[in-house]
mmCIF file of C-alpha atoms and ligand atoms in Angstrom:
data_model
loop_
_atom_site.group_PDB
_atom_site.id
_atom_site.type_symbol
_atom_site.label_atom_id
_atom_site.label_comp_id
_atom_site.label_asym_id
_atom_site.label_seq_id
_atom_site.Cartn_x
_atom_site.Cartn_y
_atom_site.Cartn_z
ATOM 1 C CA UNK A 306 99.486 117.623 111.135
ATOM 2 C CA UNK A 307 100.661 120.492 109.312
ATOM 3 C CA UNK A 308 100.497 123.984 111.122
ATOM 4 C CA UNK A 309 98.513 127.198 109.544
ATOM 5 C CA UNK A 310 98.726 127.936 106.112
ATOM 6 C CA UNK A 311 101.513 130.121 106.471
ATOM 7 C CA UNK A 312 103.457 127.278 105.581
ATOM 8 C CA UNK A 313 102.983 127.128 101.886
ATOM 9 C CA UNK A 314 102.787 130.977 101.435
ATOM 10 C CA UNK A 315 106.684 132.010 101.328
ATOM 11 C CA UNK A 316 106.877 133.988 97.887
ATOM 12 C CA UNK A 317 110.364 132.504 97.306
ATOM 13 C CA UNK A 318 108.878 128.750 96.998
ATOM 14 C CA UNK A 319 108.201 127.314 93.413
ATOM 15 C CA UNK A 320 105.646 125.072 91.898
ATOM 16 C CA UNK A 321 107.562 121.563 91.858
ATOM 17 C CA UNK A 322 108.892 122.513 95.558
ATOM 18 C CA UNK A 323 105.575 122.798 96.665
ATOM 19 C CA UNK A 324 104.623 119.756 94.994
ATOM 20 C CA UNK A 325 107.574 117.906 96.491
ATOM 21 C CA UNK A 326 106.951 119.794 100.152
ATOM 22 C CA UNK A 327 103.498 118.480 99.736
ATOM 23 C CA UNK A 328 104.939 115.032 98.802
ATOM 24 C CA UNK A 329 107.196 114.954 101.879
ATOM 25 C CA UNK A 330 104.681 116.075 104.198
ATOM 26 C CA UNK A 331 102.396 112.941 103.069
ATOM 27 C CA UNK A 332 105.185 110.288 103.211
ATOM 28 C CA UNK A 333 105.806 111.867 106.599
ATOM 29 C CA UNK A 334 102.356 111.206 107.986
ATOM 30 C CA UNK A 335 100.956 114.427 107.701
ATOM 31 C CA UNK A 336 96.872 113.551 107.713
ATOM 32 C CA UNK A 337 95.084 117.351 107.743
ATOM 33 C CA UNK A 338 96.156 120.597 107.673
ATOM 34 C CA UNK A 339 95.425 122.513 110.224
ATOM 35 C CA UNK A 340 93.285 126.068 110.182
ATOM 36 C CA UNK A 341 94.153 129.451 112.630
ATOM 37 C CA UNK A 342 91.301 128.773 115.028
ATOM 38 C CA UNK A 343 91.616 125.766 116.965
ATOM 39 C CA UNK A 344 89.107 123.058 116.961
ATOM 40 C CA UNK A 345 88.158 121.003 120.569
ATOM 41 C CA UNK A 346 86.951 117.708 118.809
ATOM 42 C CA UNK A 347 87.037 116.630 122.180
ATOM 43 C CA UNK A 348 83.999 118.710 123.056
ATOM 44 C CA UNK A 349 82.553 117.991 119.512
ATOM 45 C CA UNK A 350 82.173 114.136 119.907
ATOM 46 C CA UNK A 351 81.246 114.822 123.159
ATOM 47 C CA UNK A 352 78.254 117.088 122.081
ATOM 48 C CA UNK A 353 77.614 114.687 119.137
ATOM 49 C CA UNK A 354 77.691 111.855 121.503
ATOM 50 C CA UNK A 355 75.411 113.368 123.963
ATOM 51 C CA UNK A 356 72.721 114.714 121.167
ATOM 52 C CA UNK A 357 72.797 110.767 119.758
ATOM 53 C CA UNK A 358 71.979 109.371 122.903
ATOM 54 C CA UNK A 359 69.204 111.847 122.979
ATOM 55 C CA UNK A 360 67.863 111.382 119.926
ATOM 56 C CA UNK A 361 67.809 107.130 121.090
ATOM 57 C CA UNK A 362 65.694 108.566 124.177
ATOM 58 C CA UNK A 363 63.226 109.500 121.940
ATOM 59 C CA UNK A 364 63.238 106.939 120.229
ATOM 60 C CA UNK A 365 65.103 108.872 116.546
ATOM 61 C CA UNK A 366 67.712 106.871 114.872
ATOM 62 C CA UNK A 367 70.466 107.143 116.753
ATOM 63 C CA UNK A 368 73.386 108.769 114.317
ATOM 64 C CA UNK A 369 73.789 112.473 112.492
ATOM 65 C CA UNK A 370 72.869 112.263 108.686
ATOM 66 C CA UNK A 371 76.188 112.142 106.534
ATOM 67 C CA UNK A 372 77.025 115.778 106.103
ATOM 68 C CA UNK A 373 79.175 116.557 103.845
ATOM 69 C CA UNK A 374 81.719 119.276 104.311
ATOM 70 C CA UNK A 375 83.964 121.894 103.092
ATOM 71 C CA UNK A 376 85.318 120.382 99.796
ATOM 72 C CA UNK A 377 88.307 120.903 98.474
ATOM 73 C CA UNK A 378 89.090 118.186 95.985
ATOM 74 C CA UNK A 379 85.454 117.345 94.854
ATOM 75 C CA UNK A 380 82.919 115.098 95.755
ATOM 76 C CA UNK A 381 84.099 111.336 95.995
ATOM 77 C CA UNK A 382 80.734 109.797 96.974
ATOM 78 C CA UNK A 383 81.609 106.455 96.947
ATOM 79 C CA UNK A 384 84.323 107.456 99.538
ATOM 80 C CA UNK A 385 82.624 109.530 101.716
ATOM 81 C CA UNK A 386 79.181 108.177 102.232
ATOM 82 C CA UNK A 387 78.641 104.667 103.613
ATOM 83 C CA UNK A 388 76.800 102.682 100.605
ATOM 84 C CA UNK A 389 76.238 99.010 99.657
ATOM 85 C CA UNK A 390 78.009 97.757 96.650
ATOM 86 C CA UNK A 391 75.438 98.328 94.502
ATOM 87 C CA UNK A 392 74.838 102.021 95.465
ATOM 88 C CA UNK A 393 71.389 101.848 97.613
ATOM 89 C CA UNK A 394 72.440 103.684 101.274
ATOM 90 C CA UNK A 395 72.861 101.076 104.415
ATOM 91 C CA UNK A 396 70.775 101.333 106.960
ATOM 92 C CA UNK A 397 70.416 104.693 108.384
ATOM 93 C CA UNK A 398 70.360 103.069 112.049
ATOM 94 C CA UNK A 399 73.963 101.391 110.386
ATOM 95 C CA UNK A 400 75.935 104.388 109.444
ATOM 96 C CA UNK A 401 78.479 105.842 111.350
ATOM 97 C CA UNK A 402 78.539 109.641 112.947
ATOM 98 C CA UNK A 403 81.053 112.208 110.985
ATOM 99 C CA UNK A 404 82.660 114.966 112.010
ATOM 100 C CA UNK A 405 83.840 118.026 109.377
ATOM 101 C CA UNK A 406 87.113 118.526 108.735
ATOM 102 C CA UNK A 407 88.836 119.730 105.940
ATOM 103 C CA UNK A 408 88.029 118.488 102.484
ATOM 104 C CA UNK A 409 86.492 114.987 103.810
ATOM 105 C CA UNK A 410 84.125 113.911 106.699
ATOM 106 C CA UNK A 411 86.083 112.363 109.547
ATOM 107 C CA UNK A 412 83.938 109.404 110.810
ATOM 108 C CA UNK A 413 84.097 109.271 114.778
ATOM 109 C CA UNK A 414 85.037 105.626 115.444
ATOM 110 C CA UNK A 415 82.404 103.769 117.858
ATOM 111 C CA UNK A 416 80.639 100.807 118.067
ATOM 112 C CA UNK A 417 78.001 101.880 114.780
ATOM 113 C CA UNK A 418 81.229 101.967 112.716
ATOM 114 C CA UNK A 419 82.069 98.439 114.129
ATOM 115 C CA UNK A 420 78.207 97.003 113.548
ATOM 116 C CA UNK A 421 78.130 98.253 110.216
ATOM 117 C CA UNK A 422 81.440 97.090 109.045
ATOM 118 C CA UNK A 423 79.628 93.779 110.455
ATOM 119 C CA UNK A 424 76.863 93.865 108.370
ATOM 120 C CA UNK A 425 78.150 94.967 105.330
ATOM 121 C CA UNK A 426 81.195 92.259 105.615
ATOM 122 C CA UNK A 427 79.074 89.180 106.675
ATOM 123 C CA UNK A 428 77.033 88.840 103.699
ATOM 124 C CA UNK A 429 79.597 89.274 101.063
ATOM 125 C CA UNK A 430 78.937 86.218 98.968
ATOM 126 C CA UNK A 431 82.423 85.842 97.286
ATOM 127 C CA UNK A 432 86.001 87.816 97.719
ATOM 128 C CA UNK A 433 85.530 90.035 94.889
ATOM 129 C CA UNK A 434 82.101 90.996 96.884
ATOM 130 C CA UNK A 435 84.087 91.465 99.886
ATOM 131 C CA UNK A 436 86.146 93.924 97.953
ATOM 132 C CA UNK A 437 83.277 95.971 96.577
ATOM 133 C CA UNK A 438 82.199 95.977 100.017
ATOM 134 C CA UNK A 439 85.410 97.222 101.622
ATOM 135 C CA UNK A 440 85.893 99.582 98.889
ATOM 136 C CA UNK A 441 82.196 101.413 99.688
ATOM 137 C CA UNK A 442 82.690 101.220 103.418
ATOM 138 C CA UNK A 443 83.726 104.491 105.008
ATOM 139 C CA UNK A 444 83.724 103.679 108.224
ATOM 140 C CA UNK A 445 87.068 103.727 108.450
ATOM 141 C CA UNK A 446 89.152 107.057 108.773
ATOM 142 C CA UNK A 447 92.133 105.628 107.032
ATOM 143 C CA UNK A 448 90.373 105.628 103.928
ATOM 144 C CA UNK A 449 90.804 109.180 103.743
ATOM 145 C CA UNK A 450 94.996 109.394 103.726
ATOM 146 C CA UNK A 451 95.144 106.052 102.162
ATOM 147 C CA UNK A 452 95.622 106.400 97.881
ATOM 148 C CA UNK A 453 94.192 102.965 97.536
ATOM 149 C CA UNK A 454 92.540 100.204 99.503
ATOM 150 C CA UNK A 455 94.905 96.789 99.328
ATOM 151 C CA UNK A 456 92.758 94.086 99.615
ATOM 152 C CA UNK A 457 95.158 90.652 98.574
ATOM 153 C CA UNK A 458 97.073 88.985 96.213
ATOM 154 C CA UNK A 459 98.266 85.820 96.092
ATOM 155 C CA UNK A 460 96.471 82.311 95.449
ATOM 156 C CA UNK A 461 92.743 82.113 97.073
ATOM 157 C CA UNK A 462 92.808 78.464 97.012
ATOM 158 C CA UNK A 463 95.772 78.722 99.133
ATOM 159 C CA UNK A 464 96.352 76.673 102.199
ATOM 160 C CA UNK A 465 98.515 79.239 103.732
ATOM 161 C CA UNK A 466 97.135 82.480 104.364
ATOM 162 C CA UNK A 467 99.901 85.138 105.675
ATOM 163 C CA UNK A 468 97.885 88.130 107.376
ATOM 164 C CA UNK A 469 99.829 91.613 108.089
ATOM 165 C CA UNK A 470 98.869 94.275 110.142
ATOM 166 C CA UNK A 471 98.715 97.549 107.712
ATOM 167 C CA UNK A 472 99.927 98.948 104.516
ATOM 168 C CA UNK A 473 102.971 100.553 103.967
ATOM 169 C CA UNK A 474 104.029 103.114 101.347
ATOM 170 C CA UNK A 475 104.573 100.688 98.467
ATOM 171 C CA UNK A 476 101.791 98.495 98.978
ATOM 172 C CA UNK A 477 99.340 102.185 99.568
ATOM 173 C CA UNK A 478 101.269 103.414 96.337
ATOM 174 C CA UNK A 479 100.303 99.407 94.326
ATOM 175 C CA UNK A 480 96.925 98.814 95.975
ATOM 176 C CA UNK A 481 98.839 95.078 96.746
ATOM 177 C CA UNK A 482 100.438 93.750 100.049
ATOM 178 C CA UNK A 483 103.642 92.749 100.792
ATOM 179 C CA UNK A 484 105.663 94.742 98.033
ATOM 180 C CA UNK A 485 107.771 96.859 99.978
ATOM 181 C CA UNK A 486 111.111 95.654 101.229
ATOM 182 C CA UNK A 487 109.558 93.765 103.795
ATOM 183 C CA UNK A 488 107.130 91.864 101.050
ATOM 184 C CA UNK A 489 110.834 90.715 99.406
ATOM 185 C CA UNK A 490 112.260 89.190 102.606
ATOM 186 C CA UNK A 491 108.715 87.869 102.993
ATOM 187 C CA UNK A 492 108.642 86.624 99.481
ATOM 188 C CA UNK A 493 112.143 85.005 100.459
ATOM 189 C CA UNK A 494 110.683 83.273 104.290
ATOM 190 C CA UNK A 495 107.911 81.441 101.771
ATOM 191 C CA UNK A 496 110.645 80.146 99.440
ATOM 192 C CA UNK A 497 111.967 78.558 102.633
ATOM 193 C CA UNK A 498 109.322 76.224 102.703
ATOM 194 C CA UNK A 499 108.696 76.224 98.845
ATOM 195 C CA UNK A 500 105.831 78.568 98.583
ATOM 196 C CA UNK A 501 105.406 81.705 96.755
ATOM 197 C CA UNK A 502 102.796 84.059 95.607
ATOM 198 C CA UNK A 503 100.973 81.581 93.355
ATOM 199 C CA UNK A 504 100.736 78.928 96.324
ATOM 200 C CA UNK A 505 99.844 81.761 99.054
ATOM 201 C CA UNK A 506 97.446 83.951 99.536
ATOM 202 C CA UNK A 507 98.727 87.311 101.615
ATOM 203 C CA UNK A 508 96.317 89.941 102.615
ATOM 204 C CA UNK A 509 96.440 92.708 105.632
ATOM 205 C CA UNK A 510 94.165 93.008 108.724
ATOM 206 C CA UNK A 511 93.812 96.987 107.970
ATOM 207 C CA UNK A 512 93.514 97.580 104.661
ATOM 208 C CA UNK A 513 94.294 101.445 104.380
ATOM 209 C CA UNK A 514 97.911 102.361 105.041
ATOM 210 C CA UNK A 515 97.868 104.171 108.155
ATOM 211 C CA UNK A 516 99.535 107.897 108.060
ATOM 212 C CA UNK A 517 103.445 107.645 108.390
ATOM 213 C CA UNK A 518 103.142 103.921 108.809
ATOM 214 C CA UNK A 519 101.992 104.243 112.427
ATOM 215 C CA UNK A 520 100.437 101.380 113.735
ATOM 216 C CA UNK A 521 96.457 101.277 113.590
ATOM 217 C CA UNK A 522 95.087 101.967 116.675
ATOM 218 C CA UNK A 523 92.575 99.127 118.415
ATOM 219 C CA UNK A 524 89.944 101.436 117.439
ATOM 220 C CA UNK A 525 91.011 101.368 113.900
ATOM 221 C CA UNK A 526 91.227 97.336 113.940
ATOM 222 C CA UNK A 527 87.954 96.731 115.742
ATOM 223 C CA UNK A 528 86.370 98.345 112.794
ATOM 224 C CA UNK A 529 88.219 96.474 109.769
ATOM 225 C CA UNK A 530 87.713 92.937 111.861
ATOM 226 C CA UNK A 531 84.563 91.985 110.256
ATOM 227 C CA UNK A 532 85.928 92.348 106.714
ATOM 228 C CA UNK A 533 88.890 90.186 107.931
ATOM 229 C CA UNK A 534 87.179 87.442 109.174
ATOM 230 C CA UNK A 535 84.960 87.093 106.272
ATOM 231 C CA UNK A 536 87.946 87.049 104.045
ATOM 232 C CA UNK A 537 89.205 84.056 105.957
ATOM 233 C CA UNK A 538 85.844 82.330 106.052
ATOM 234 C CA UNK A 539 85.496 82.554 102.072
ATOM 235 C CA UNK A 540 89.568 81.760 101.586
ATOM 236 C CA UNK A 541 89.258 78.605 104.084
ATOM 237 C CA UNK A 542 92.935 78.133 104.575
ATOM 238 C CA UNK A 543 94.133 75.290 106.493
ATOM 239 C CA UNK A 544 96.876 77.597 108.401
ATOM 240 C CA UNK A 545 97.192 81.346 109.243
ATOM 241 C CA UNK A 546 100.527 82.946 109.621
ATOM 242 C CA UNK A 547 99.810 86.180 111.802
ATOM 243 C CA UNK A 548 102.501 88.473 111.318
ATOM 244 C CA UNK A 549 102.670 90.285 114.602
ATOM 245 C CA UNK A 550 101.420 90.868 117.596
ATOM 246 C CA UNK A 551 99.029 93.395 116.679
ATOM 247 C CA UNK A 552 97.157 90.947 114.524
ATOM 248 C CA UNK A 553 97.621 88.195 116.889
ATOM 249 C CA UNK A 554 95.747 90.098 119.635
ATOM 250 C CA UNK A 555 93.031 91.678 117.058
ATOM 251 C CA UNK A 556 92.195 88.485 115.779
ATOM 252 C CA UNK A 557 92.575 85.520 118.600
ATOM 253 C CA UNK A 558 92.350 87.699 121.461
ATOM 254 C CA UNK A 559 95.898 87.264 122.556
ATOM 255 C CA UNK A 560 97.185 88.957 125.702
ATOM 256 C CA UNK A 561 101.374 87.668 125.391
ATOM 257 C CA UNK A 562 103.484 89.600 123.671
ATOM 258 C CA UNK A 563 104.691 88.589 119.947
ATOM 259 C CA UNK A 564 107.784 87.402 121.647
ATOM 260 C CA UNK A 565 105.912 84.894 123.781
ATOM 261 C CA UNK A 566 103.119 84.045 121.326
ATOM 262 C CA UNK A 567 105.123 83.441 118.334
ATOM 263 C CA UNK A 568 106.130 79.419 117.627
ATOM 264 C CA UNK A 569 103.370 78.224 119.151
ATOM 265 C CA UNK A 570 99.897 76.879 117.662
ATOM 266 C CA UNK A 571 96.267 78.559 118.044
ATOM 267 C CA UNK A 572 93.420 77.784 116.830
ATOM 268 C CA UNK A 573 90.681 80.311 115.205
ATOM 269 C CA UNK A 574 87.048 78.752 115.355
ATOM 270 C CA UNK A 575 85.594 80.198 112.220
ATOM 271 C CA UNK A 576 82.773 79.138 109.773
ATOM 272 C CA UNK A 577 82.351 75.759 111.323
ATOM 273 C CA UNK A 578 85.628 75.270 110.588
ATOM 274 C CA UNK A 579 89.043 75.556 113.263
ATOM 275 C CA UNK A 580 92.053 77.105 111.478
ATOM 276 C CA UNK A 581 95.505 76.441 112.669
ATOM 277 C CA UNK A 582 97.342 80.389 113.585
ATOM 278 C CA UNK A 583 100.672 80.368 114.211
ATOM 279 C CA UNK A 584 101.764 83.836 115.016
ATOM 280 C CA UNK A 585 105.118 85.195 114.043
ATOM 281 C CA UNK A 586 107.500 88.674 113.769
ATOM 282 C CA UNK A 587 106.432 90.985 110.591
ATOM 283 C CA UNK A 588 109.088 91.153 108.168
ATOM 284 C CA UNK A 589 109.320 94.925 108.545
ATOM 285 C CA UNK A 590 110.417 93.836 112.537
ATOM 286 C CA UNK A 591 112.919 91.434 111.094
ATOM 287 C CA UNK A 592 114.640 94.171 108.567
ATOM 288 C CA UNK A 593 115.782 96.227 111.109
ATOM 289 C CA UNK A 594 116.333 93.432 113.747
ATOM 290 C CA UNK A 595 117.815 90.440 111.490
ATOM 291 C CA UNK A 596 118.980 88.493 114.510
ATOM 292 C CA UNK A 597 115.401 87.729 115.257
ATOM 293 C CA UNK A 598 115.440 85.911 111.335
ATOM 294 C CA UNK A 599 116.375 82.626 113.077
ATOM 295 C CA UNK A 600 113.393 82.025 115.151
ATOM 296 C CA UNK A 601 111.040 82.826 112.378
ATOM 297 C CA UNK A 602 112.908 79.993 110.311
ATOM 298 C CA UNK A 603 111.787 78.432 112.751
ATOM 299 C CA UNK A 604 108.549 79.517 113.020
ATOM 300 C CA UNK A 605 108.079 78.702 109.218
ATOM 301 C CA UNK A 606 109.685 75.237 109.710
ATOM 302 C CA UNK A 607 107.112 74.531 111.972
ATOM 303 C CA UNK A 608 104.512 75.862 109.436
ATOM 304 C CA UNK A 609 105.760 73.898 106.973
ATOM 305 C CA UNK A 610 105.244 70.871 108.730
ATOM 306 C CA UNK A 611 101.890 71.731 109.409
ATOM 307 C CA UNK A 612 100.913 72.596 105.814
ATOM 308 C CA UNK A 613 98.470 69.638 104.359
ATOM 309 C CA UNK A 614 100.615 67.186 102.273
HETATM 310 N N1 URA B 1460 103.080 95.008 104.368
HETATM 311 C C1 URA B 1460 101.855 94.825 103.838
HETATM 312 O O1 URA B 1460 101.644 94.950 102.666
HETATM 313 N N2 URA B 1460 100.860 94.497 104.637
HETATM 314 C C2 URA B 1460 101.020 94.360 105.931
HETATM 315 O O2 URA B 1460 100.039 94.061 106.568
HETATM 316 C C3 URA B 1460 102.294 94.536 106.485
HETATM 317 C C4 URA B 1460 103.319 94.870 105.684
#
C-alpha cells in the first residue's frame, strides 16, 4: 500500500524518477494506492454479505452485478468481468461479488469465487482450453497486480510434473514458471536425474504472482484449486513433485510441515487415476538455505526411482 497522493506530488521529482519510484513501489509489493478518506472494507463485505444473504431469502440470485468502477487505465473486460472463453457471461448465480477500488474491481474471495473457478475449470476439454479459461476467470484478486498469467511450460506428455506454489518476478515479468534463479537451480535438481524442460512439465498452483512475492493466502489457493487439478487430470503424469508445503497442504490435504512431509510418498486420487506426490523444499527455500540441497537430492533420487522406465 502506498499512502495519499502526496507521495508523487514533490515538484523537485522528474519523469523517469517517477517512473522508476513507481517501478520500485511494484517490485516492492505495493498493490493500491491509497485515497485521504479511509475505507472500512470490513464493514463493506460485511454489508455486501448481509444484503446477499438477503437477496437468497427472497429467493434473488445471490451475488451484486459486476460493477465496474473508477477507471483509471481503461476498460480491460476480459480482466475484469468473469466470462467463458468464448465471451458469453457465466452464470449469474456463478460470479463472484466485487468490491470498488481504485482502477479495478476487487473480487471479495468466498465460496462463489471457489464454485465458479469449479465450473469454469472442470469442463476445459484440453490445456490450451484450460488456459483460455484461466485467462477469463477473475475470480482471483491476483490477477489484478499480476502483468501476466503463467500457466506452464515444459513437456505435457511428461511423466513428471513439478508443481510450485506462485510466481515470482521473472516468471510474472515471462508469463513462464520456473525462470527466476530458483527455476536455474531447479533446472539443475532435474539434470540430477536426467530430465529437463523437454522431458518435464512445470506449472504453479497460483498462477498470478502474488504482490512482493508473499505467499498466497488459503483463500487465494482455494480459488485457483480447480484449475490445478484439471491441469493434472488432462497432463496425467505418473509422479508429482510438490514443491512446498503450501502446495502439499492445498492439494493433498496435508497437516505436517514440509520438513516432515517431504521424502515420503502420497498418493492423489484423481480422474480415475492415483498419482504418486512426493513433496519436497521449493528451490527459492533451498537458495537461501543450501544446506537443506542434500535432502532434496535425495528427495529427487527417490523420484527418480519412481519415474516409469
Ligand atoms: N517459481 C515459479 O515460477 N513458480 C512457482 O510456483 C514457484 C517458483
Amino acid at each position: 500500500m502506498l499512502f495519499g497522493d502526496n507521495a508523487l506530488s514533490a515538484p523537485e521529482i522528474l519523469p523517469g524518477e517517477i517512473e522508476a519510484l513507481l517501478e520500485f513501489y511494484t517490485a516492492s509489493g505495493v498493490d493500491c494506492f491509497l485515497e485521504e478518506e479511509a475505507i472500512d472494507r470490513f464493514a463493506l463485505s460485511e454489508q455486501q454479505a448481509s444484503q446477499a444473504a438477503m437477496r437468497r431469502s427472497q429467493g434473488a440470485p445471490g451475488n451484486v452485478p459486476y460493477e465496474r468502477s473508477q477507471q483509471l487505465d481503461g476498460p480491460r473486460s476480459s480482466e475484469r468481468s468473469l466470462s467463458q472463453p468464448n465471451g458469453a457471461p457465466l452464470n449469474p448465480s456463478t460470479t463472484a461479488k466485487t468490491a470498488p477500488v481504485l482502477g479495478s474491481s476487487l473480487v471479495i474471495p468466498d465460496q462463489e469465487a471457489v464454485e465458479s473457478a469449479r465450473v469454469l475449470a472442470s469442463s476445459a476439454t484440453s490445456l490450451s482450453d484450460l488456459r483460455s479459461r484461466l485467462e477469463a476467470f477473475s475470480g482471483c484478486n491476483l490477477k489484478l497486480s499480476a502483468k501476466n498469467l503463467v500457466f506452464a511450460d515444459g513437456n505435457p506428455n511428461a511423466r513428471v510434473m513439478l508443481i510450485g506454489e506462485a510466481p515470482g518476478r521473472e516468471e510474472d515479468l515471462k508469463g513462464l514458471p520456473f525462470v527466476g534463479p530458483d527455476g536455474r537451480l531447479l533446472e539443475r535438481m532435474l539434470q540430477f536425474i536426467g530430465l529437463d524442460r523437454s522431458s518435464a512439465y512445470l506449472t504453479t498452483f497460483v498462477p498470478w504472482r502474488p504482490p512482493g512475492n508473499r505467499t498466497p493466502t488459503p483463500q487465494e489457493r482455494e480459488i485457483c484449486k480447480p484449475f490445478i487439478l484439471r491441469q493434472i487430470e488432462l497432463v496425467e503424469p505418473d509422479v508429482i513433485v510438490l514443491l512446498g508445503g503450501a502446495v502439499a497442504k492445498s492439494l493433498l490435504g496435508a497437516q505436517e510441515s514440509i520438513r516432515k512431509l517431504r521424502g515420503g510418498w502420497m498418493t492423489l486420487e484423481i480422474g480415475g487415476r492415483s498419482i504418486q506426490c512426493m513433496a519436497t523444499y521449493q528451490p527459492e527455500f533451498l537458495l537461501s538455505n543450501p544446506i537443506e540441497k542434500r535432502l532434496v537430492w535425495q528427495d529427487f533420487l527417490s523420484i527418480e526411482e519412481k519415474m516409469p522406465a
